Short mmCIF file of C-alpha atoms and ligand atoms in Angstrom, two decimals:
data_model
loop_
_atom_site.label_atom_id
_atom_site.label_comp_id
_atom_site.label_asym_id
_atom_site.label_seq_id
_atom_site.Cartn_x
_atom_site.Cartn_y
_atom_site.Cartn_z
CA UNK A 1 132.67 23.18 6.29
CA UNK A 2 136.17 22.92 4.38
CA UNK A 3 136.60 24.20 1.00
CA UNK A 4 139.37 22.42 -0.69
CA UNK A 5 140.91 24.61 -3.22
CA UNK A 6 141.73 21.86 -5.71
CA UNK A 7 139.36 19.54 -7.75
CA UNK A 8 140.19 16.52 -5.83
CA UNK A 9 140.22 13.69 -7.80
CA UNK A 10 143.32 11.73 -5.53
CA UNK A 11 140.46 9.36 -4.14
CA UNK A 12 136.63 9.29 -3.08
CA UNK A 13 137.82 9.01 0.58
CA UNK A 14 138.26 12.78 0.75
CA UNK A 15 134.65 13.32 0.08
CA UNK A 16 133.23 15.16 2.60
CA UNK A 17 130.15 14.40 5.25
CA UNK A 18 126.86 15.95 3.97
CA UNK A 19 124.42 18.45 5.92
CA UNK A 20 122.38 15.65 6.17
CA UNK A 21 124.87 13.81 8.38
CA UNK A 22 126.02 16.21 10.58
CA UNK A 23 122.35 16.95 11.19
CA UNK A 24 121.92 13.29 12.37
CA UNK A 25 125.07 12.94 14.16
CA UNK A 26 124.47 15.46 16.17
CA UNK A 27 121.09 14.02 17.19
CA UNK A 28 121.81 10.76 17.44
CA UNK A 29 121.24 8.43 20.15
CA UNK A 30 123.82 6.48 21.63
CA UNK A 31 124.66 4.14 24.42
CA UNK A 32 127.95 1.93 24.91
CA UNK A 33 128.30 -0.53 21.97
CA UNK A 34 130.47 -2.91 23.70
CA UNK A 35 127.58 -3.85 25.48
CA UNK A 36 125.30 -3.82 22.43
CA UNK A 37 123.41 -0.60 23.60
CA UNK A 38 123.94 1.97 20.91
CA UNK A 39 120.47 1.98 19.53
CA UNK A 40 122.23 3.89 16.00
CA UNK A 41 125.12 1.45 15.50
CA UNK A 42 122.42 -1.27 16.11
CA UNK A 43 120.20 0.56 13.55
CA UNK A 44 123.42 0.93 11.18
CA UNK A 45 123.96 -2.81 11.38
CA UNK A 46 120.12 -4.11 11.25
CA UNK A 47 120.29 -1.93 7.49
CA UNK A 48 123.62 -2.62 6.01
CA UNK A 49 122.27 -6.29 7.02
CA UNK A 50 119.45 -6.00 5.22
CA UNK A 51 120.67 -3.98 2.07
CA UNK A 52 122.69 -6.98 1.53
CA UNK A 53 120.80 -9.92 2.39
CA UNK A 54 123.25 -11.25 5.08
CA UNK A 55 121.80 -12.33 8.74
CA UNK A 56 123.98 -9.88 10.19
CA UNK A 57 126.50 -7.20 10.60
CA UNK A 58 129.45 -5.15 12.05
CA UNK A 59 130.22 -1.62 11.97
CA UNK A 60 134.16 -0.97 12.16
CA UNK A 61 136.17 2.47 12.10
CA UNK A 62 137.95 1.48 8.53
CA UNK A 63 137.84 -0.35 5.20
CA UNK A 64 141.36 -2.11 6.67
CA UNK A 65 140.22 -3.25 10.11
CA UNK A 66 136.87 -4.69 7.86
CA UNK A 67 139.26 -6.80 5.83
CA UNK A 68 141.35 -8.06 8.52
CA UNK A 69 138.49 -8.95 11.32
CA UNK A 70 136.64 -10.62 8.38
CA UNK A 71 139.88 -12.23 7.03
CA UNK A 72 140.80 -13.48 10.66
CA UNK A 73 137.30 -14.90 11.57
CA UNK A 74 137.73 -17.16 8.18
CA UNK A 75 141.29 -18.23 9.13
CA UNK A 76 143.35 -19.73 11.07
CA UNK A 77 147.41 -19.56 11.77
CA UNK A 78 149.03 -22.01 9.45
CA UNK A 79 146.01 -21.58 7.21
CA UNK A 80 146.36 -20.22 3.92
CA UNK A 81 144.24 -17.16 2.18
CA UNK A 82 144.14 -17.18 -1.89
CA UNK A 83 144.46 -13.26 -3.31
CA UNK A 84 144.82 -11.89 -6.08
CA UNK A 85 148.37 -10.13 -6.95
CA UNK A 86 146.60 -6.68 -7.21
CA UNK A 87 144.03 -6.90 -4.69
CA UNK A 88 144.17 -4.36 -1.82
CA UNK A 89 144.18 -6.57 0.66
CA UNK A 90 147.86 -8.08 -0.75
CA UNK A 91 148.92 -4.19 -1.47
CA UNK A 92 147.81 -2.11 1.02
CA UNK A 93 146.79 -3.42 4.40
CA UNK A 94 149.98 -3.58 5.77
CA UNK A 95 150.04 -7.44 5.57
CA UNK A 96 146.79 -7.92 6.40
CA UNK A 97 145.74 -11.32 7.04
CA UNK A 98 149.89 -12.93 6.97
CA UNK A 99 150.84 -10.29 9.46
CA UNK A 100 147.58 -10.86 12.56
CA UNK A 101 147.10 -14.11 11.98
CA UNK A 102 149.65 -16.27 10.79
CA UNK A 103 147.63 -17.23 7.59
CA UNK A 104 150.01 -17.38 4.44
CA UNK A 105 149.03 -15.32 1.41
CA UNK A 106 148.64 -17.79 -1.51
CA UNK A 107 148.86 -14.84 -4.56
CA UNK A 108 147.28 -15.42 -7.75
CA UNK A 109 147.04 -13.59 -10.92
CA UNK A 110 144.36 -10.95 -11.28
CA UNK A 111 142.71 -10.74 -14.79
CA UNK A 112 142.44 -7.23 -16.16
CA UNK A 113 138.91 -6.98 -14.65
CA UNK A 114 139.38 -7.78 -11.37
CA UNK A 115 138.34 -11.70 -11.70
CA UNK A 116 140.86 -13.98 -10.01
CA UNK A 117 142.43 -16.19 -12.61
CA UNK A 118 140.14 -19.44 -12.08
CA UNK A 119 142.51 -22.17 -12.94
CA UNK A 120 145.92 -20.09 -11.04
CA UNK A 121 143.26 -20.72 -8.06
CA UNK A 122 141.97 -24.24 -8.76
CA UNK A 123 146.19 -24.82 -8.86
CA UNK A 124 146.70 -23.00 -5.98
CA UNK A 125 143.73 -24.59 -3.53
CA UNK A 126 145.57 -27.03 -0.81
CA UNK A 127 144.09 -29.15 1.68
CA UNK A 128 144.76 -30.58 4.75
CA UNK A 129 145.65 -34.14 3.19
CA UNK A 130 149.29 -32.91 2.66
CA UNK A 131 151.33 -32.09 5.46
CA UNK A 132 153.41 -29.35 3.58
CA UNK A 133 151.03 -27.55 2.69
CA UNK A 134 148.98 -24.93 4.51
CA UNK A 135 145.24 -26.15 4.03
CA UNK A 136 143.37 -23.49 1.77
CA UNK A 137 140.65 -21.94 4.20
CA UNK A 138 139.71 -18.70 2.30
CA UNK A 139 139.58 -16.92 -1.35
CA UNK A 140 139.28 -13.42 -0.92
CA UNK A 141 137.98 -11.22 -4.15
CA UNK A 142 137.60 -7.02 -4.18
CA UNK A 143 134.59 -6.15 -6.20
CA UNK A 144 134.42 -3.27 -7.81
CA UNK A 145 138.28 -3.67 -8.10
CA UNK A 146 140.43 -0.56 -7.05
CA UNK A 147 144.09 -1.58 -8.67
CA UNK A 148 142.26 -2.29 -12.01
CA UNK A 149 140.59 0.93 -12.42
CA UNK A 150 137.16 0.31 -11.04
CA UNK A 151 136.26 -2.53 -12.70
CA UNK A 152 133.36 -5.19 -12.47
CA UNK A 153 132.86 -8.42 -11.69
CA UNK A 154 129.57 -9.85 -12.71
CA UNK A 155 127.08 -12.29 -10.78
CA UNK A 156 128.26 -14.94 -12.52
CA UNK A 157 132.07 -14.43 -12.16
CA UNK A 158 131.81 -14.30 -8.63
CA UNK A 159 129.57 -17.49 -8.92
CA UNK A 160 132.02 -19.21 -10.55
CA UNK A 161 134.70 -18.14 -7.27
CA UNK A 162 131.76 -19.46 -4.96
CA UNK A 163 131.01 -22.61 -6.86
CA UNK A 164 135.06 -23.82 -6.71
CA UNK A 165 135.04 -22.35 -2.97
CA UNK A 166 132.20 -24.27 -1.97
CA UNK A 167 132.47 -27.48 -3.55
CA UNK A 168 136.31 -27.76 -2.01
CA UNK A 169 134.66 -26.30 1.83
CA UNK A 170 136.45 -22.90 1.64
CA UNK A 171 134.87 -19.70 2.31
CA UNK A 172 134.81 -16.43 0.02
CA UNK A 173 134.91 -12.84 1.52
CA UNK A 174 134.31 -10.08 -0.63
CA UNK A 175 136.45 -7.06 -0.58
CA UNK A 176 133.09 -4.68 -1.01
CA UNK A 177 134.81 -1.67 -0.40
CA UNK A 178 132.54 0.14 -3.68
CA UNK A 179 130.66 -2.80 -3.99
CA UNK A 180 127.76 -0.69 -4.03
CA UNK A 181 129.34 1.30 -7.06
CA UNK A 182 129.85 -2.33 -8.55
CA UNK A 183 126.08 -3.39 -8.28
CA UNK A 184 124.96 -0.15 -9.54
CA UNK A 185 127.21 -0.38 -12.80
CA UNK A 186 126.16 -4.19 -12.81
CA UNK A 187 122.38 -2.43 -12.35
CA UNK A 188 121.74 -5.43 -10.26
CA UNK A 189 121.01 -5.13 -6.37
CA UNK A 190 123.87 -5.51 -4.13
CA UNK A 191 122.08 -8.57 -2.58
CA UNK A 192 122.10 -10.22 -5.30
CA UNK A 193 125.68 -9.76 -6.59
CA UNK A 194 126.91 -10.90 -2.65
CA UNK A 195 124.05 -13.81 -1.92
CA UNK A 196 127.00 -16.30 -2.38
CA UNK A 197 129.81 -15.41 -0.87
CA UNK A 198 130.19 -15.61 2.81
CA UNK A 199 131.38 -12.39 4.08
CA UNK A 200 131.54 -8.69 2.92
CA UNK A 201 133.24 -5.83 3.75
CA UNK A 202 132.06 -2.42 2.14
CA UNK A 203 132.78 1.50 3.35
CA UNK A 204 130.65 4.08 4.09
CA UNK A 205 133.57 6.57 3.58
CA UNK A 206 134.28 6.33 0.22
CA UNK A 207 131.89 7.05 -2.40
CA UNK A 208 128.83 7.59 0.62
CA UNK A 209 130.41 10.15 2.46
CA UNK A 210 130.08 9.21 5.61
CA UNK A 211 133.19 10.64 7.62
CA UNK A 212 134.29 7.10 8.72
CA UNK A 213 133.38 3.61 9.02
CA UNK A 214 132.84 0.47 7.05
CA UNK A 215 130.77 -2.71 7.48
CA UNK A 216 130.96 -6.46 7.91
CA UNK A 217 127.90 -8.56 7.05
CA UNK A 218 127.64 -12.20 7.06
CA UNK A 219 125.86 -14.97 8.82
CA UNK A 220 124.93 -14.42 12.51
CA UNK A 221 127.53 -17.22 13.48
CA UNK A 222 130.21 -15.81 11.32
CA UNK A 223 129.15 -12.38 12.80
CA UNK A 224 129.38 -13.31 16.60
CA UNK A 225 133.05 -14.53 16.14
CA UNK A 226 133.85 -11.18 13.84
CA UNK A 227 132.57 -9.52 17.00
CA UNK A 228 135.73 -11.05 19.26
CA UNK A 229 138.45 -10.10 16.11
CA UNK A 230 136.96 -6.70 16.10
CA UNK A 231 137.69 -6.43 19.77
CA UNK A 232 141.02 -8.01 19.21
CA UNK A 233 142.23 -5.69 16.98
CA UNK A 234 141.03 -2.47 19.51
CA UNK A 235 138.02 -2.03 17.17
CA UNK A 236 135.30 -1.93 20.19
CA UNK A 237 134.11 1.65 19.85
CA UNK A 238 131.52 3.19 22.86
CA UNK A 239 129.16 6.08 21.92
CA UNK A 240 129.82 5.43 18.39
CA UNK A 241 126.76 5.81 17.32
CA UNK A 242 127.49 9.66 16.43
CA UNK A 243 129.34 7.71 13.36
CA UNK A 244 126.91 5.23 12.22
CA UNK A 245 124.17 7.90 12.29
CA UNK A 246 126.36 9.28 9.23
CA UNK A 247 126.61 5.59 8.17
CA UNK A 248 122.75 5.43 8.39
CA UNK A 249 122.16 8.43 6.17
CA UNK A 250 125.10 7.07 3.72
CA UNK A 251 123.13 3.93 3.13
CA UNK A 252 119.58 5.62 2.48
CA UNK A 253 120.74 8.74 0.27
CA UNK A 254 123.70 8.32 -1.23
CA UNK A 255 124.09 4.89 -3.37
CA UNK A 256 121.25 6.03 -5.57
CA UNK A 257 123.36 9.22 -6.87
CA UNK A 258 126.70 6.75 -7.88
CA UNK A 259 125.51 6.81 -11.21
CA UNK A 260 126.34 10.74 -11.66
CA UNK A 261 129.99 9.70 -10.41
CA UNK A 262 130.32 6.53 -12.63
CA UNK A 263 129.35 8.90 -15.81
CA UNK A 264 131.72 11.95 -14.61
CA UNK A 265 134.29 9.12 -14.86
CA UNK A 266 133.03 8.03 -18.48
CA UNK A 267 133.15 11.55 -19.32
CA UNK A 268 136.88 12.22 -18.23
CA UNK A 269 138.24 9.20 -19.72
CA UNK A 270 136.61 9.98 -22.90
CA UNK A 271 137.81 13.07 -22.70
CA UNK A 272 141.48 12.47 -22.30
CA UNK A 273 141.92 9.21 -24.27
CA UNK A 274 142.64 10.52 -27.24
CA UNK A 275 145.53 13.09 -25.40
CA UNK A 276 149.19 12.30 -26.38
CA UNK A 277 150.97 9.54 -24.56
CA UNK A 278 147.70 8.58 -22.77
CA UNK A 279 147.07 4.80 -22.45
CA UNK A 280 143.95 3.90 -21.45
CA UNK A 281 141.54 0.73 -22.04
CA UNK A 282 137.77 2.60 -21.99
CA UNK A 283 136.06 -0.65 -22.00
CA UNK A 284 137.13 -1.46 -18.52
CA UNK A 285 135.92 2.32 -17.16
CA UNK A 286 132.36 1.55 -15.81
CA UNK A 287 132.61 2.54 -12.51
CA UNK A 288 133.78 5.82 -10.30
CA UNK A 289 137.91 4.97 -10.97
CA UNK A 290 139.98 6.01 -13.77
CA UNK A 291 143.43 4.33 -14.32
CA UNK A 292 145.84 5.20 -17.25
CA UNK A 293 149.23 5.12 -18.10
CA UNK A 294 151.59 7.55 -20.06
CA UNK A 295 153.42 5.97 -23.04
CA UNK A 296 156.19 7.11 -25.75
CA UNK A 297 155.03 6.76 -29.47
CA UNK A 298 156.89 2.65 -29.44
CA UNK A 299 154.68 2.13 -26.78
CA UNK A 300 157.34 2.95 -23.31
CA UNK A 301 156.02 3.85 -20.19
CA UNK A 302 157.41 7.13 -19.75
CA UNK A 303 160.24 7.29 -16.94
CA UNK A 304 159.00 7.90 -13.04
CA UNK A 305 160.16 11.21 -13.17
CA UNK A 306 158.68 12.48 -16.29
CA UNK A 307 154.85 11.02 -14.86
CA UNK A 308 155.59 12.60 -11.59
CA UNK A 309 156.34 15.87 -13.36
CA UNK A 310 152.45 15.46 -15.29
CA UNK A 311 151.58 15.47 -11.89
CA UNK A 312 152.84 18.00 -10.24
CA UNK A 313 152.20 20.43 -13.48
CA UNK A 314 148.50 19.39 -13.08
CA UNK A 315 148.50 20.00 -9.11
CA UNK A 316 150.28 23.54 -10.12
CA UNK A 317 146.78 24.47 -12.34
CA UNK A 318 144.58 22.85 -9.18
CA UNK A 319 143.99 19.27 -10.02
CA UNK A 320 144.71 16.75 -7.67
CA UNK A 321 145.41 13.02 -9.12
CA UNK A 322 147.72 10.11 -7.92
CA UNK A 323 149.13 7.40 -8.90
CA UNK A 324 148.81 3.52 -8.65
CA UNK A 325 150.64 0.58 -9.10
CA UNK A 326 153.96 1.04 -10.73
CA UNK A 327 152.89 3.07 -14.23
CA UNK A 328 149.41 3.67 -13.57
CA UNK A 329 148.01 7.57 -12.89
CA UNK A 330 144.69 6.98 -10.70
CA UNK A 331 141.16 9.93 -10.88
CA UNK A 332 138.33 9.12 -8.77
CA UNK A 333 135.16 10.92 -8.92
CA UNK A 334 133.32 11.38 -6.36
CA UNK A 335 130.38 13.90 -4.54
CA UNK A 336 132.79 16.75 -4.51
CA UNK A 337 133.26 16.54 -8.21
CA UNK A 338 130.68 18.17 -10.76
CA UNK A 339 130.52 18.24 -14.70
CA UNK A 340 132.81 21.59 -14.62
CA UNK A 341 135.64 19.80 -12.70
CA UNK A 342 135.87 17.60 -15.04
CA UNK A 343 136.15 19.78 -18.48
CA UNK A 344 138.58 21.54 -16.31
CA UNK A 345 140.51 18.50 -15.62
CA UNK A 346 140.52 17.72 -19.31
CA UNK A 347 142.13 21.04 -20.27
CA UNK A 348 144.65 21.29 -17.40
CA UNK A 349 145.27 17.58 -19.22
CA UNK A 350 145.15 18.70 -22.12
CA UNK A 351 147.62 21.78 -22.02
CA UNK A 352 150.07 20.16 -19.56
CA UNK A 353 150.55 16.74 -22.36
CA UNK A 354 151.13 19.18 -25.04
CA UNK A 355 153.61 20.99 -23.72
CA UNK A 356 155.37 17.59 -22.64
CA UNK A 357 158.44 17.31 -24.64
CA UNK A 358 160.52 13.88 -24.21
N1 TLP B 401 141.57 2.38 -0.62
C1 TLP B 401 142.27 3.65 -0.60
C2 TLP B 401 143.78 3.43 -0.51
O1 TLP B 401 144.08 2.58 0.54
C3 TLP B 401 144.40 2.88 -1.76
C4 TLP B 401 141.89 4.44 -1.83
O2 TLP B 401 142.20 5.64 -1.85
O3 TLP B 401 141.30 3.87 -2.76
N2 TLP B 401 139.56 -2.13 0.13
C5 TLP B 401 139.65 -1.38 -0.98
C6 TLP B 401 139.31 -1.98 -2.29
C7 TLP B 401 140.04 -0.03 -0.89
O4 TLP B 401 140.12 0.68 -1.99
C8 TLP B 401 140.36 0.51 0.38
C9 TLP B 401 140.87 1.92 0.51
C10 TLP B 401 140.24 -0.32 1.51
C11 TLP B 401 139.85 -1.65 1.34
C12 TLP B 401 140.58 0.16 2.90
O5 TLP B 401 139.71 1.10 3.40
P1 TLP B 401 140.17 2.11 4.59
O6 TLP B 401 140.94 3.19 3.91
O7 TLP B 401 138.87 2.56 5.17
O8 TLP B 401 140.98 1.32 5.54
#
């Protein structure tokens, strides 16, 4: 197994596979899933089904390829997709949905929790009456949201997404990549906090530790037509079903530990918010992602440089953290991390913002 010499708090993708799941991929049984014969991918997709109270469900190698397949079954070229401005899907998936399918990227404001701004998408919903406008066909929102620091949407904010979507005939995928971190801040069950929208995507890789793969759950209709995207896009896999036994074991041990990462992350932004020059809203922490920003005493973001600097000080003492967005400094926590990683990360903190002169 590898021992990583830092306290890795860059991202909960690093985490690494647990005894557990090596034990059970190297059991598992498999068969060609193409033709719909690996028994553990089937297995995989009959529980992630389940877990969220969807008809159905689609294993895929990554949190990316989950987005687009879902994003591509939803819409068609010339139709348009309403995102929000910080959502991953507009920042990080290399175009996603504008660049496969021909489906323009309406982008609307994202409120500092994550919740689209309601009335920016109300304004921004066009339909097929108008012939210069591309007809609205899907609303996508990320729940728990990454760009935002973790944050939480509740039941009733992504009701009121649904509701609008509904009433006007568009559909709502969820960008679930930590949805199951979301429902467990939320203390709901995930079911319940996805029964109305009309497609998830959520990864096993991330905060569950399964070496790779994500899901795509929806109705068996909306499933069956995933299945032909997923193909497009050179996501037919054969034996995988050495993956989704990870997957498997993901899904029945390791949602119910989350809490221990959501409170790690209480405990290191408590523990650094009163630090000089840190910025940093504690309200919004309640799941496993920490955002904050350096400022000057009127308030500045401190220059590119300077917050690259922080950075590299704190790699130089063994801490690993990144940054996000244009100002913001990003700490996940995750199964690799413990209690002592994080007083640790606090001093090296601690010691490197002191000795910061500007
Ligand atoms: N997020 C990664 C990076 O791409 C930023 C990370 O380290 O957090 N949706 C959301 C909300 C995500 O955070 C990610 C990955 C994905 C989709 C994509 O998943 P993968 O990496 O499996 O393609």
């Amino acid at each position: 197994m590898t021992v990583h010499p830092y306290i890795d708090l860059r991202s909960d993708t690093v985490t690494l596979p647990t005894p557990e799941m090596r034990e059970a991929m190297y059991s598992a049984e498999v068969g060609d899933d193409v033709y719909g014969e690996d028994p553990t991918i089937n297995r995989l997709q009959e529980l992630a089904a389940a877990m969220t109270g969807k008809e159905a469900a689609l294993f895929v190698p990554t949190g990316t390829m989950g987005n687009g397949v879902a994003m591509l079954t939803h819409s068609g070229r010339g139709q348009s997709v309403i995102v929000g401005d910080q959502s991953h899907v507009y920042h990080y998936e290399a175009g996603g949905i504008s660049t496969l399918g021909g489906s323009p990227m309406h982008v609307v404001p994202t409120l500092p929790n994550g919740m689209l701004d309601i009335e920016a998408v109300k304004e921004g919903i066009a339909d097929e009456s108008d012939s210069h406008e591309a007809a609205t066909s899907l609303i996508c929102i990320e729940n728990s949201h990454n760009r935002c620091g973790g944050t939480v949407q509740s039941v009733e904010e992504v009701e009121s997404i649904t509701t609008l979507a509904h009433a006007r005939g568009i559909a709502v995928h969820m960008d679930g990549a930590r949805v199951f971190n979301a429902a467990t801040a939320l203390g709901v069950p995930v079911s319940r906090l996805v029964r109305d929208v009309d497609s998830v995507m959520f990864c096993l890789s991330k905060g569950l530790c399964a070496p790779v793969g994500s899901m795509v759950v929806g109705s068996h209709e909306f499933i069956r037509r995933a299945e032909r995207n997923r193909k497009l896009l050179g996501g037919g896999m054969r034996q995988a079903g050495i993956l989704a036994a990870a997957g498997i074991v993901a899904l029945e041990q390791m949602v119910e530990r989350l809490p221990e990462d959501h409170q790690l992350c209480r405990l290191l932004a408590e523990g650094i918010a009163h630090l000089p020059y840190v910025d940093l809203d504690l309200t919004g922490v309640s799941t496993n992602i920490l955002i904050f920003t350096l400022r000057d005493a009127q308030g500045r973001f401190l220059a590119d440089s300077v917050v690259n600097d922080v950075l590299a000080k704190v790699q130089e003492q063994g801490v690993l953290i990144s940054r996000m967005g244009p100002h913001g400094i990003r700490a996940v926590t995750h199964h690799g991390i413990g209690r002592q990683d994080i007083e640790r990360t606090i001093q090296v903190l601690e010691q490197v913002l002191r000795d910061l002169h500007i």
